[in-house]
PDB file of C-alpha atoms in Angstrom:
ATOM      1  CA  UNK R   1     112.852 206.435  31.698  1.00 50.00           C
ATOM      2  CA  UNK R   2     112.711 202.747  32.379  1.00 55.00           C
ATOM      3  CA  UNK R   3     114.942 199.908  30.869  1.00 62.00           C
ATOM      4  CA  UNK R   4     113.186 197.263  28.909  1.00 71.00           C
ATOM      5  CA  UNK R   5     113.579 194.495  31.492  1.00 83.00           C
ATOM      6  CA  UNK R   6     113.736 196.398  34.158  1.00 95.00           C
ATOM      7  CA  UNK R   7     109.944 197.783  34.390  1.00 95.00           C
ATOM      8  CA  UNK R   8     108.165 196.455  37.091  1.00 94.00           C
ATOM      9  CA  UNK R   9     110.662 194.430  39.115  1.00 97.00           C
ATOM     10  CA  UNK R  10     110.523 194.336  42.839  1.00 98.00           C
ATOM     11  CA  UNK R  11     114.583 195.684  44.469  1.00 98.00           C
ATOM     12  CA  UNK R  12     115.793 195.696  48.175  1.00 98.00           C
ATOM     13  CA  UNK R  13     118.279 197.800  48.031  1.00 98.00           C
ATOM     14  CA  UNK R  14     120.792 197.465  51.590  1.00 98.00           C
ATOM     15  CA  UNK R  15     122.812 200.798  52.930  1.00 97.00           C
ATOM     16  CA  UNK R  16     120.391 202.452  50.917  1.00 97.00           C
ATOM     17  CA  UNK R  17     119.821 205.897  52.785  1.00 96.00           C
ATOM     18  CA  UNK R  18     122.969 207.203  51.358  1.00 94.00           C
ATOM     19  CA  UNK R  19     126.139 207.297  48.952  1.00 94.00           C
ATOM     20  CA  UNK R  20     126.786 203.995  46.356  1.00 96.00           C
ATOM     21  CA  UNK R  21     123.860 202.514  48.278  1.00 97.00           C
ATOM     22  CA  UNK R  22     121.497 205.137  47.645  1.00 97.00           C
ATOM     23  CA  UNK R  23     122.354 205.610  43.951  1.00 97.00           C
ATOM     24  CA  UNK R  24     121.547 202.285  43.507  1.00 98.00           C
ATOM     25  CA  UNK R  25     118.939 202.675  44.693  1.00 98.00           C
ATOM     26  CA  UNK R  26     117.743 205.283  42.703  1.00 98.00           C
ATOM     27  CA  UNK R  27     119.230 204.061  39.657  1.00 98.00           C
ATOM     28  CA  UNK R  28     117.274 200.234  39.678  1.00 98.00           C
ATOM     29  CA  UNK R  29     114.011 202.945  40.155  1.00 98.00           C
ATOM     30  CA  UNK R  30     114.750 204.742  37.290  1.00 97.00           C
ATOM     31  CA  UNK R  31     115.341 201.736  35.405  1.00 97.00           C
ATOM     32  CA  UNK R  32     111.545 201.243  36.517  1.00 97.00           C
ATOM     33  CA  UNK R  33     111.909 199.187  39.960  1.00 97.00           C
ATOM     34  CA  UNK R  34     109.833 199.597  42.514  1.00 97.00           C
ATOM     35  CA  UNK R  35     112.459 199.554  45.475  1.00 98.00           C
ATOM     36  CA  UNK R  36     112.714 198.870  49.119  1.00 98.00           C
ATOM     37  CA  UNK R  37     115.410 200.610  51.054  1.00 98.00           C
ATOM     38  CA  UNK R  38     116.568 199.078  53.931  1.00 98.00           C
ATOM     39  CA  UNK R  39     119.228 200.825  56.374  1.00 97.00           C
ATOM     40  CA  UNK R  40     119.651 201.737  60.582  1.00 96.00           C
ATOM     41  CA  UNK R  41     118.766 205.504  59.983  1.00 96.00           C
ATOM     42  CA  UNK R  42     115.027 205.508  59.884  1.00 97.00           C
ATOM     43  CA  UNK R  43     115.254 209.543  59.900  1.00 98.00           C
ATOM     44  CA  UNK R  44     117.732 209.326  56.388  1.00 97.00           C
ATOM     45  CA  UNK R  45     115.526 206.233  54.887  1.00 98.00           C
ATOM     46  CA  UNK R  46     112.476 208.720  55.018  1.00 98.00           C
ATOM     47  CA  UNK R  47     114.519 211.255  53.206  1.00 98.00           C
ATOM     48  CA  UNK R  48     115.819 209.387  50.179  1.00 98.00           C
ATOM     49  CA  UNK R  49     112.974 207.265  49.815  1.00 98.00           C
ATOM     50  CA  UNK R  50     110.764 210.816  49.287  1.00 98.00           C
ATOM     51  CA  UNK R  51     113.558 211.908  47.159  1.00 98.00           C
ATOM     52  CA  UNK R  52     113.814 209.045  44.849  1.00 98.00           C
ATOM     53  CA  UNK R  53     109.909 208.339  44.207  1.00 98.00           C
ATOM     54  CA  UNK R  54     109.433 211.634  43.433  1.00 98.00           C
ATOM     55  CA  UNK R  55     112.341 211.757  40.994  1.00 97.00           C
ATOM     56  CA  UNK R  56     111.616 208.700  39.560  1.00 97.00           C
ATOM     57  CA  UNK R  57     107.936 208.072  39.945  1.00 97.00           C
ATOM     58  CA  UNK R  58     108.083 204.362  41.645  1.00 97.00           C
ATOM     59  CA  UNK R  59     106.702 203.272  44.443  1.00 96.00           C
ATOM     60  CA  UNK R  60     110.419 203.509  46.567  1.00 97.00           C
ATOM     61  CA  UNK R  61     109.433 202.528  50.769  1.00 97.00           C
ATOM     62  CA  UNK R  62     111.247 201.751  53.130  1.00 97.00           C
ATOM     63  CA  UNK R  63     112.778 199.731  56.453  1.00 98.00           C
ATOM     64  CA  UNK R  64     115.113 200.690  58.989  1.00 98.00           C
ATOM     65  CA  UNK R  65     116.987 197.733  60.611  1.00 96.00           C
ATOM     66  CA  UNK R  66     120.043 196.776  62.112  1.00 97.00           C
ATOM     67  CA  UNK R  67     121.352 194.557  59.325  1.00 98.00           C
ATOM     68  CA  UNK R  68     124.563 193.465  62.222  1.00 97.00           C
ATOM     69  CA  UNK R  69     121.775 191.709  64.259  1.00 97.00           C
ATOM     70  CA  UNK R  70     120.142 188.187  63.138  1.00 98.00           C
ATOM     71  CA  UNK R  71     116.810 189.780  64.231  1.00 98.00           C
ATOM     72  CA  UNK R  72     116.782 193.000  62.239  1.00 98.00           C
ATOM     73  CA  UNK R  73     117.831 191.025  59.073  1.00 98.00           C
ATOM     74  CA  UNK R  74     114.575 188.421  59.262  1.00 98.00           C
ATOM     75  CA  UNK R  75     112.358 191.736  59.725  1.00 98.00           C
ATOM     76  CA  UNK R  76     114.189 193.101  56.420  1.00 98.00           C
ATOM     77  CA  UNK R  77     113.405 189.977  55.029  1.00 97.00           C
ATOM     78  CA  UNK R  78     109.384 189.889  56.430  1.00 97.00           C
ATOM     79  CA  UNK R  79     109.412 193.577  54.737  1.00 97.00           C
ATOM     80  CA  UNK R  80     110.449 192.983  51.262  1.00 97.00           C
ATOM     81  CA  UNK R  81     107.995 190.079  51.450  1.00 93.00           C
ATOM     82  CA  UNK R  82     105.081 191.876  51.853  1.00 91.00           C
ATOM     83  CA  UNK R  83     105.168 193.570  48.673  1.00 77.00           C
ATOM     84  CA  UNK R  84     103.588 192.180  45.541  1.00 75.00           C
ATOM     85  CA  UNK R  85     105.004 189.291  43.722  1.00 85.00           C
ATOM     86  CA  UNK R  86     108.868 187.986  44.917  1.00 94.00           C
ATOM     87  CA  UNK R  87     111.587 189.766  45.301  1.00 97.00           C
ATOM     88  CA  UNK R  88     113.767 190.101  41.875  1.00 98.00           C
ATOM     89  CA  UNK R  89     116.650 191.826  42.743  1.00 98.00           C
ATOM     90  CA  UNK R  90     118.940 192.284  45.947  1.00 98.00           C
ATOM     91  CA  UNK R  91     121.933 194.495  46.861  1.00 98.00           C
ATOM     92  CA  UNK R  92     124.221 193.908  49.517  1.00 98.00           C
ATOM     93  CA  UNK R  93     125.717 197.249  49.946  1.00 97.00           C
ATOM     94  CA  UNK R  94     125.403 197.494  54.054  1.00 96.00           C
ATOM     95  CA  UNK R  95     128.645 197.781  55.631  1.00 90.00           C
ATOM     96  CA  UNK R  96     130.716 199.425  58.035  1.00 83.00           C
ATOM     97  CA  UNK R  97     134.385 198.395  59.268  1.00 85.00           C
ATOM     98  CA  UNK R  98     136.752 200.332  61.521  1.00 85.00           C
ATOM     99  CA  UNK R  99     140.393 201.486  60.403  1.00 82.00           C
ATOM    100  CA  UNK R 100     142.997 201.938  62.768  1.00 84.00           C
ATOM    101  CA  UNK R 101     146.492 199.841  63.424  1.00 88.00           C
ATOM    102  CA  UNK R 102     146.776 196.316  64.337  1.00 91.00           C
ATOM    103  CA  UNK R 103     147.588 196.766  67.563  1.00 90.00           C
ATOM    104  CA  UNK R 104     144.408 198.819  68.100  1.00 90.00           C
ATOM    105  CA  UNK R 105     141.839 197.036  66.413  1.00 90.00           C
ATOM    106  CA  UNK R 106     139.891 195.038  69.457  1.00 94.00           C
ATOM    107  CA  UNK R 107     138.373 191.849  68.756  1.00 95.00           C
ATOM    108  CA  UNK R 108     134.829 193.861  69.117  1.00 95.00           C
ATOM    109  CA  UNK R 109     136.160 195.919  66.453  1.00 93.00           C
ATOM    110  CA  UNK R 110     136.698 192.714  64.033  1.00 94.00           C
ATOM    111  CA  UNK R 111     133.621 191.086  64.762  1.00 96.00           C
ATOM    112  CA  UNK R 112     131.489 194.339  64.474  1.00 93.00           C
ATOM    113  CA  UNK R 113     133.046 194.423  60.915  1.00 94.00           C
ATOM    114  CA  UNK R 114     131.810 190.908  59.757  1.00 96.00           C
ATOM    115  CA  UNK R 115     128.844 191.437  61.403  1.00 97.00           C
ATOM    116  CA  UNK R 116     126.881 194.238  59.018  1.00 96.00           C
ATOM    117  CA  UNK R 117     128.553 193.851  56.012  1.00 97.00           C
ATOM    118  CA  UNK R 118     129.554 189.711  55.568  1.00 97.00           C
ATOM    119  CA  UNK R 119     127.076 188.600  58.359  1.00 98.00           C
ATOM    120  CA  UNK R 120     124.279 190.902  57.193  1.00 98.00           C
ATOM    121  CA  UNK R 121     124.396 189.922  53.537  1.00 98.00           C
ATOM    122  CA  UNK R 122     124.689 186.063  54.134  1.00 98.00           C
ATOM    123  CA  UNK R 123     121.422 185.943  56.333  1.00 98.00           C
ATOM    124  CA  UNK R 124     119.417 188.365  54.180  1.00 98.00           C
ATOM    125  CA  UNK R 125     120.375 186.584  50.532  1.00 98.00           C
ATOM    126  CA  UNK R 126     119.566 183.242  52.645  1.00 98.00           C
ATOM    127  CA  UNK R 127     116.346 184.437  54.008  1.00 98.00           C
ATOM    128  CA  UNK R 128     115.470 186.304  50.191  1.00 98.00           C
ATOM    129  CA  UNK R 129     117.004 183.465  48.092  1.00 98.00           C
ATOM    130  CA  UNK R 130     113.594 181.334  48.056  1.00 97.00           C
ATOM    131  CA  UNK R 131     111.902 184.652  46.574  1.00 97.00           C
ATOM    132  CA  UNK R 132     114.606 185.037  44.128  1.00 98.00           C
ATOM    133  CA  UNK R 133     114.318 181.885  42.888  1.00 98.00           C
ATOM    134  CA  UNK R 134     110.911 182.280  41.598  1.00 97.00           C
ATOM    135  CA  UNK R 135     111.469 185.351  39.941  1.00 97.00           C
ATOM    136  CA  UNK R 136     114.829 183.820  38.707  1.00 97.00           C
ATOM    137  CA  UNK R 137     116.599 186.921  40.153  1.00 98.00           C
ATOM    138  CA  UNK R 138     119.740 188.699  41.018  1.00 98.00           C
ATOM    139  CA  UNK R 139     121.987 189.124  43.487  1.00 98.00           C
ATOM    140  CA  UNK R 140     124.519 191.912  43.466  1.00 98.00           C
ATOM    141  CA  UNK R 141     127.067 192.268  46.549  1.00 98.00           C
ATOM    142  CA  UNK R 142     128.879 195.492  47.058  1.00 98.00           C
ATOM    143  CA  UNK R 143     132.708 194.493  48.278  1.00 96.00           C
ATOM    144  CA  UNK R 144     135.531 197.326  47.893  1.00 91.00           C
ATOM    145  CA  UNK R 145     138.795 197.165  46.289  1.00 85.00           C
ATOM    146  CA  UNK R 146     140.739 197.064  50.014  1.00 83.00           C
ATOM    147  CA  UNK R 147     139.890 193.291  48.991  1.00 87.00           C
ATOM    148  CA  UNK R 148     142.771 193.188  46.496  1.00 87.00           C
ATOM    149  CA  UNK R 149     144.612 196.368  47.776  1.00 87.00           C
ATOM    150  CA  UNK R 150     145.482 195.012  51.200  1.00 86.00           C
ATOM    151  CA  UNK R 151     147.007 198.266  53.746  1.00 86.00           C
ATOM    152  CA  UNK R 152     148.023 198.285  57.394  1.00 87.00           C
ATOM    153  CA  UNK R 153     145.351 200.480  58.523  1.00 83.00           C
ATOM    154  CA  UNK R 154     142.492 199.039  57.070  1.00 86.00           C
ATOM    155  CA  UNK R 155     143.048 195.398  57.664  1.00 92.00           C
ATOM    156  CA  UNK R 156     139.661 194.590  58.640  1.00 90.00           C
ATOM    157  CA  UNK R 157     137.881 196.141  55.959  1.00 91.00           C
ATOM    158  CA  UNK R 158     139.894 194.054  53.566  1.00 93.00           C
ATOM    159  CA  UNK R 159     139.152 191.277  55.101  1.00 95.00           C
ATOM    160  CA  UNK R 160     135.676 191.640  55.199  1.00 96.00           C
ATOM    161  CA  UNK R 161     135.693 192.673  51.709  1.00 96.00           C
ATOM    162  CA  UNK R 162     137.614 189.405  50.604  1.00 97.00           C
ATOM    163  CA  UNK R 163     135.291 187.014  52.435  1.00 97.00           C
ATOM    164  CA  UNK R 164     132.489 188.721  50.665  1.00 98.00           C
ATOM    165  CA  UNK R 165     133.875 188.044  47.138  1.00 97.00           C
ATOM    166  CA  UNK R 166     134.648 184.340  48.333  1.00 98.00           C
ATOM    167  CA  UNK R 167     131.045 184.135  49.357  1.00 98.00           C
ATOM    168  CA  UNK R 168     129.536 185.865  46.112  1.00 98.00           C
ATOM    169  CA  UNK R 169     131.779 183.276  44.058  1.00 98.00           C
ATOM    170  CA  UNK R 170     130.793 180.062  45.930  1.00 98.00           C
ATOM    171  CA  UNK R 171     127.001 181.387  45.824  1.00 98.00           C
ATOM    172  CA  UNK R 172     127.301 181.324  42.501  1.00 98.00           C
ATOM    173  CA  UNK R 173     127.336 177.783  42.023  1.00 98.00           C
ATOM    174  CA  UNK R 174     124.202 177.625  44.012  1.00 98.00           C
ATOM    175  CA  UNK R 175     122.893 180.266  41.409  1.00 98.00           C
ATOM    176  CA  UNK R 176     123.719 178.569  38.332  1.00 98.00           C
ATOM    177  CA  UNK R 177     121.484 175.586  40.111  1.00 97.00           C
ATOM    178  CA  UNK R 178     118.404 177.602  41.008  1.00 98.00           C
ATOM    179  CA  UNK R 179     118.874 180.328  37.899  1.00 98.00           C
ATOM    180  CA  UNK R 180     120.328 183.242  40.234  1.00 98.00           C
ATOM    181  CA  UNK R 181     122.511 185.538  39.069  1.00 98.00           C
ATOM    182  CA  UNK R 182     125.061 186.700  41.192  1.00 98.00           C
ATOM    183  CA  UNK R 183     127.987 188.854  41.167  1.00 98.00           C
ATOM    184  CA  UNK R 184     130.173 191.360  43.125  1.00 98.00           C
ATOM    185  CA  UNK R 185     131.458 194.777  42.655  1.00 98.00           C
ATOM    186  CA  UNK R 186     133.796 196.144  43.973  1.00 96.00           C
ATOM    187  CA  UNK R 187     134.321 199.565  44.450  1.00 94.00           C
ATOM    188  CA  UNK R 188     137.567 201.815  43.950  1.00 87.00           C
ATOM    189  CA  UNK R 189     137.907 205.313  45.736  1.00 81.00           C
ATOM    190  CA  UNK R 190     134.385 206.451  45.240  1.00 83.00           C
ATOM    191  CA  UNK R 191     133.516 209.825  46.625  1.00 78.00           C
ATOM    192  CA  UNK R 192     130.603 209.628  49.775  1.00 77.00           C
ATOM    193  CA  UNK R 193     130.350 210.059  53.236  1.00 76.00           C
ATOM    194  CA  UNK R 194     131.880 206.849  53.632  1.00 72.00           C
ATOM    195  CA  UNK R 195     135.059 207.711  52.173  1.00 73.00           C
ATOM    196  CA  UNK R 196     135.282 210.578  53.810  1.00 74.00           C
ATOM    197  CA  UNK R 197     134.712 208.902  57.057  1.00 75.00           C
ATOM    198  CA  UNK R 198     137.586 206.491  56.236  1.00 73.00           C
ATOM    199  CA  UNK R 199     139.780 209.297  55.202  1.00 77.00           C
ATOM    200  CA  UNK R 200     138.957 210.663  58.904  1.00 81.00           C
ATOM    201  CA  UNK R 201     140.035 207.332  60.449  1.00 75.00           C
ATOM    202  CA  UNK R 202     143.109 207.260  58.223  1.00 76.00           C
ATOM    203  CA  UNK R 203     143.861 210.820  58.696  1.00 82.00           C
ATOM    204  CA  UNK R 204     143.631 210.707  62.774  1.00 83.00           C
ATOM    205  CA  UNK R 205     146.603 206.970  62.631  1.00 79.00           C
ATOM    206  CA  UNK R 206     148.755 209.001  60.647  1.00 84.00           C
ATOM    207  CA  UNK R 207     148.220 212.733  62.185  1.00 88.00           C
ATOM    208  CA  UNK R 208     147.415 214.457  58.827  1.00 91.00           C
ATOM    209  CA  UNK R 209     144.363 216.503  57.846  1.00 88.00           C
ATOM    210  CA  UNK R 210     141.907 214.590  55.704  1.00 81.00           C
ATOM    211  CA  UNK R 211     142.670 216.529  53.018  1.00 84.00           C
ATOM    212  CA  UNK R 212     146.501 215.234  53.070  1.00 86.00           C
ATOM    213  CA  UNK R 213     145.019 211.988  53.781  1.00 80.00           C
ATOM    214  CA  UNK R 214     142.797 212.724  50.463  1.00 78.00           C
ATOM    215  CA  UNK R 215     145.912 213.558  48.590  1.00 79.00           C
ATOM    216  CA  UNK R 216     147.934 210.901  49.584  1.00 80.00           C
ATOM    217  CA  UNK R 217     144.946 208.456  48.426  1.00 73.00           C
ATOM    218  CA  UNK R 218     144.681 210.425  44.945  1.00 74.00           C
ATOM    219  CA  UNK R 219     148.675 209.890  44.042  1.00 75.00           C
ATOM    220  CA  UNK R 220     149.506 206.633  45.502  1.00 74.00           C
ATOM    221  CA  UNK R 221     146.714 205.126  43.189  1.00 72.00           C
ATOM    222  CA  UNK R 222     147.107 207.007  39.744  1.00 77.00           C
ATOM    223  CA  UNK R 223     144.037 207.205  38.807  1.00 79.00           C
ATOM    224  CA  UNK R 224     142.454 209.861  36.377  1.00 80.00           C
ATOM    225  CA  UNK R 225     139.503 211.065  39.283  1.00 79.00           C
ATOM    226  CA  UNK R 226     138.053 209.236  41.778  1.00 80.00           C
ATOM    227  CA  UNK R 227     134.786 206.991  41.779  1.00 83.00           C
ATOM    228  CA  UNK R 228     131.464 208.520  41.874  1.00 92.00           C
ATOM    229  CA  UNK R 229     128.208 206.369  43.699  1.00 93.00           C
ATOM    230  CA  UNK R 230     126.797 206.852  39.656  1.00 95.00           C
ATOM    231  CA  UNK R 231     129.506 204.692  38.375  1.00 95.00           C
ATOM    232  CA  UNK R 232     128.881 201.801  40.659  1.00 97.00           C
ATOM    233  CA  UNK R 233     125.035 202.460  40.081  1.00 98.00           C
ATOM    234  CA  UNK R 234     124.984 201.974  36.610  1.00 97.00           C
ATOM    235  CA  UNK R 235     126.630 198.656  36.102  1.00 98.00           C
ATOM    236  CA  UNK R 236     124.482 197.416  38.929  1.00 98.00           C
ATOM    237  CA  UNK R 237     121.501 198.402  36.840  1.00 98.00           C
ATOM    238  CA  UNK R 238     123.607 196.748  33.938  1.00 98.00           C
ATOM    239  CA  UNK R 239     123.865 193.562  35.803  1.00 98.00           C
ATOM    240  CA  UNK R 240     119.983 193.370  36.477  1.00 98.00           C
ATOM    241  CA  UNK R 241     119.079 193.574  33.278  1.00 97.00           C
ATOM    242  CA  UNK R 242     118.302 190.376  30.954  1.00 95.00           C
ATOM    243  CA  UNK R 243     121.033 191.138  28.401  1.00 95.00           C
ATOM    244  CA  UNK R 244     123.311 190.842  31.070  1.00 97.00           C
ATOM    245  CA  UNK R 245     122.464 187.091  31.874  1.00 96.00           C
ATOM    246  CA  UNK R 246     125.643 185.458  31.373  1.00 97.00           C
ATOM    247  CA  UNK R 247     127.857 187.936  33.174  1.00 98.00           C
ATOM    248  CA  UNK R 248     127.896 185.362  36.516  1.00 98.00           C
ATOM    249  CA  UNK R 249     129.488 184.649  39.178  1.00 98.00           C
ATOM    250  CA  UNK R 250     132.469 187.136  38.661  1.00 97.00           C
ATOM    251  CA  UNK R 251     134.216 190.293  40.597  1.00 97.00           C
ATOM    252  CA  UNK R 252     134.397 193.351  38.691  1.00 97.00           C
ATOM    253  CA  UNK R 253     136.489 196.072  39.419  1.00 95.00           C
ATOM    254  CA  UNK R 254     135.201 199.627  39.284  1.00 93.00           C
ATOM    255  CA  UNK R 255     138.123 201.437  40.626  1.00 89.00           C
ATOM    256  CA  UNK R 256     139.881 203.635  37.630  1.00 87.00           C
ATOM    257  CA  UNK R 257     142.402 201.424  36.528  1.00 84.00           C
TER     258      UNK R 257
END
């Protein structure tokens, strides 16, 4: 069923061939977005793409770039602008950073981090933000809560995740200029492949299972369950939407308290 407001408007969607990026994804198209998923895995973009038009009914296509490289962001960017009409609606939720200890963490490591996920959205909100101004869009950036919950052994996604929110805060200003909305989210303990992948990392520094590492995650935070991809999905939707207009330029924490 689609969202008065919502019907019709154009999405690129980032880290959109699976978990928070994919239900995203498939939450702006049942809102009534037709949506363009962009991500590396051409094979998984196929997939979800097929899976969410035919759930929804939109046109959902899709392109498979390398969001870390200057190049594969400006043929993101010549994708989403061959649809019809500008683009109304971006999310940045690309990213990737390596765990480990200090000590281990290589300077390839670091840079590789600020690459996809800071990097990546910076070029493809500059190279979108023209679009978005006509359609007097959104922007919605996709941080993670190691940007207020600093740890040892995921220093550079916290990092990352912190120069994001700076970025999202300062475009702001910018938006409020050219009638842009823009926000971040940022994501608690949310159960997908990418949190399971971090729990790997994490479990491998400290020589645990992942499921210890799982526990350990689960008590030190307190919270009544973790995070599901449909939680962050649905206040993106919420942030697209018209009534939502004067939510800008803020952080908001989904992460269970």
């Amino acid at each position: 069923m689609s969202i008065n407001g919502l019907e019709g408007r154009r999405a690129v969607v980032t880290g959109a061939s699976r978990g928070i990026g994919k239900a995203i994804a498939k939450a702006l198209a049942a809102a009534g977005c037709d949506c363009l998923l962009v991500a590396r895995s051409e094979t998984r973009l196929r997939a979800s793409a097929k899976e969410i038009s035919k759930e929804t009914g939109r046109s959902v296509t899709f392109h498979a770039s390398d969001l870390s490289e200057k190049t594969g962001c400006e043929a993101a960017g010549r994708a989403a602008k061959k649809g019809n009409g500008p683009v109304d609606i971006l999310v940045n939720c690309a990213g990737a950073t390596k765990g480990g200890q200090f000590a281990e963490l290589a300077d390839e490591d670091w840079i590789a981090g600020f690459a996809l996920k800071f990097h990546g959205a910076v070029r493809l909100t500059r190279i979108l933000w023209p679009s978005l101004k006509r359609s007097r869009g959104t922007v919605i950036n996709i941080g993670g809560a190691a940007a207020y919950s600093p740890t040892a052994d995921f220093m550079i996604g916290g990092a990352v995740n912190v120069a994001l929110e700076h970025f999202s805060k300062a475009l702001a200003e910018t938006g409020l200029a050219d009638d842009i909305n823009v926000n971040i989210i940022q994501p608690g303990m949310t159960v997908s492949d990418r949190m399971h992948e971090l729990l790997e990392r994490q479990a491998a520094v400290k020589g645990i299972s992942v499921e210890d590492a799982l526990k350990e995650a689960e008590e030190a935070s307190g919270i009544r369950r973790l995070g599901r991809p449909k939680d962050i999905a649905d206040l993106a939707v919420f942030l697209c939407l018209p009534a939502a207009r004067h939510i800008h330029g803020v952080s908001v924490r989904v992460d269970g308290g």
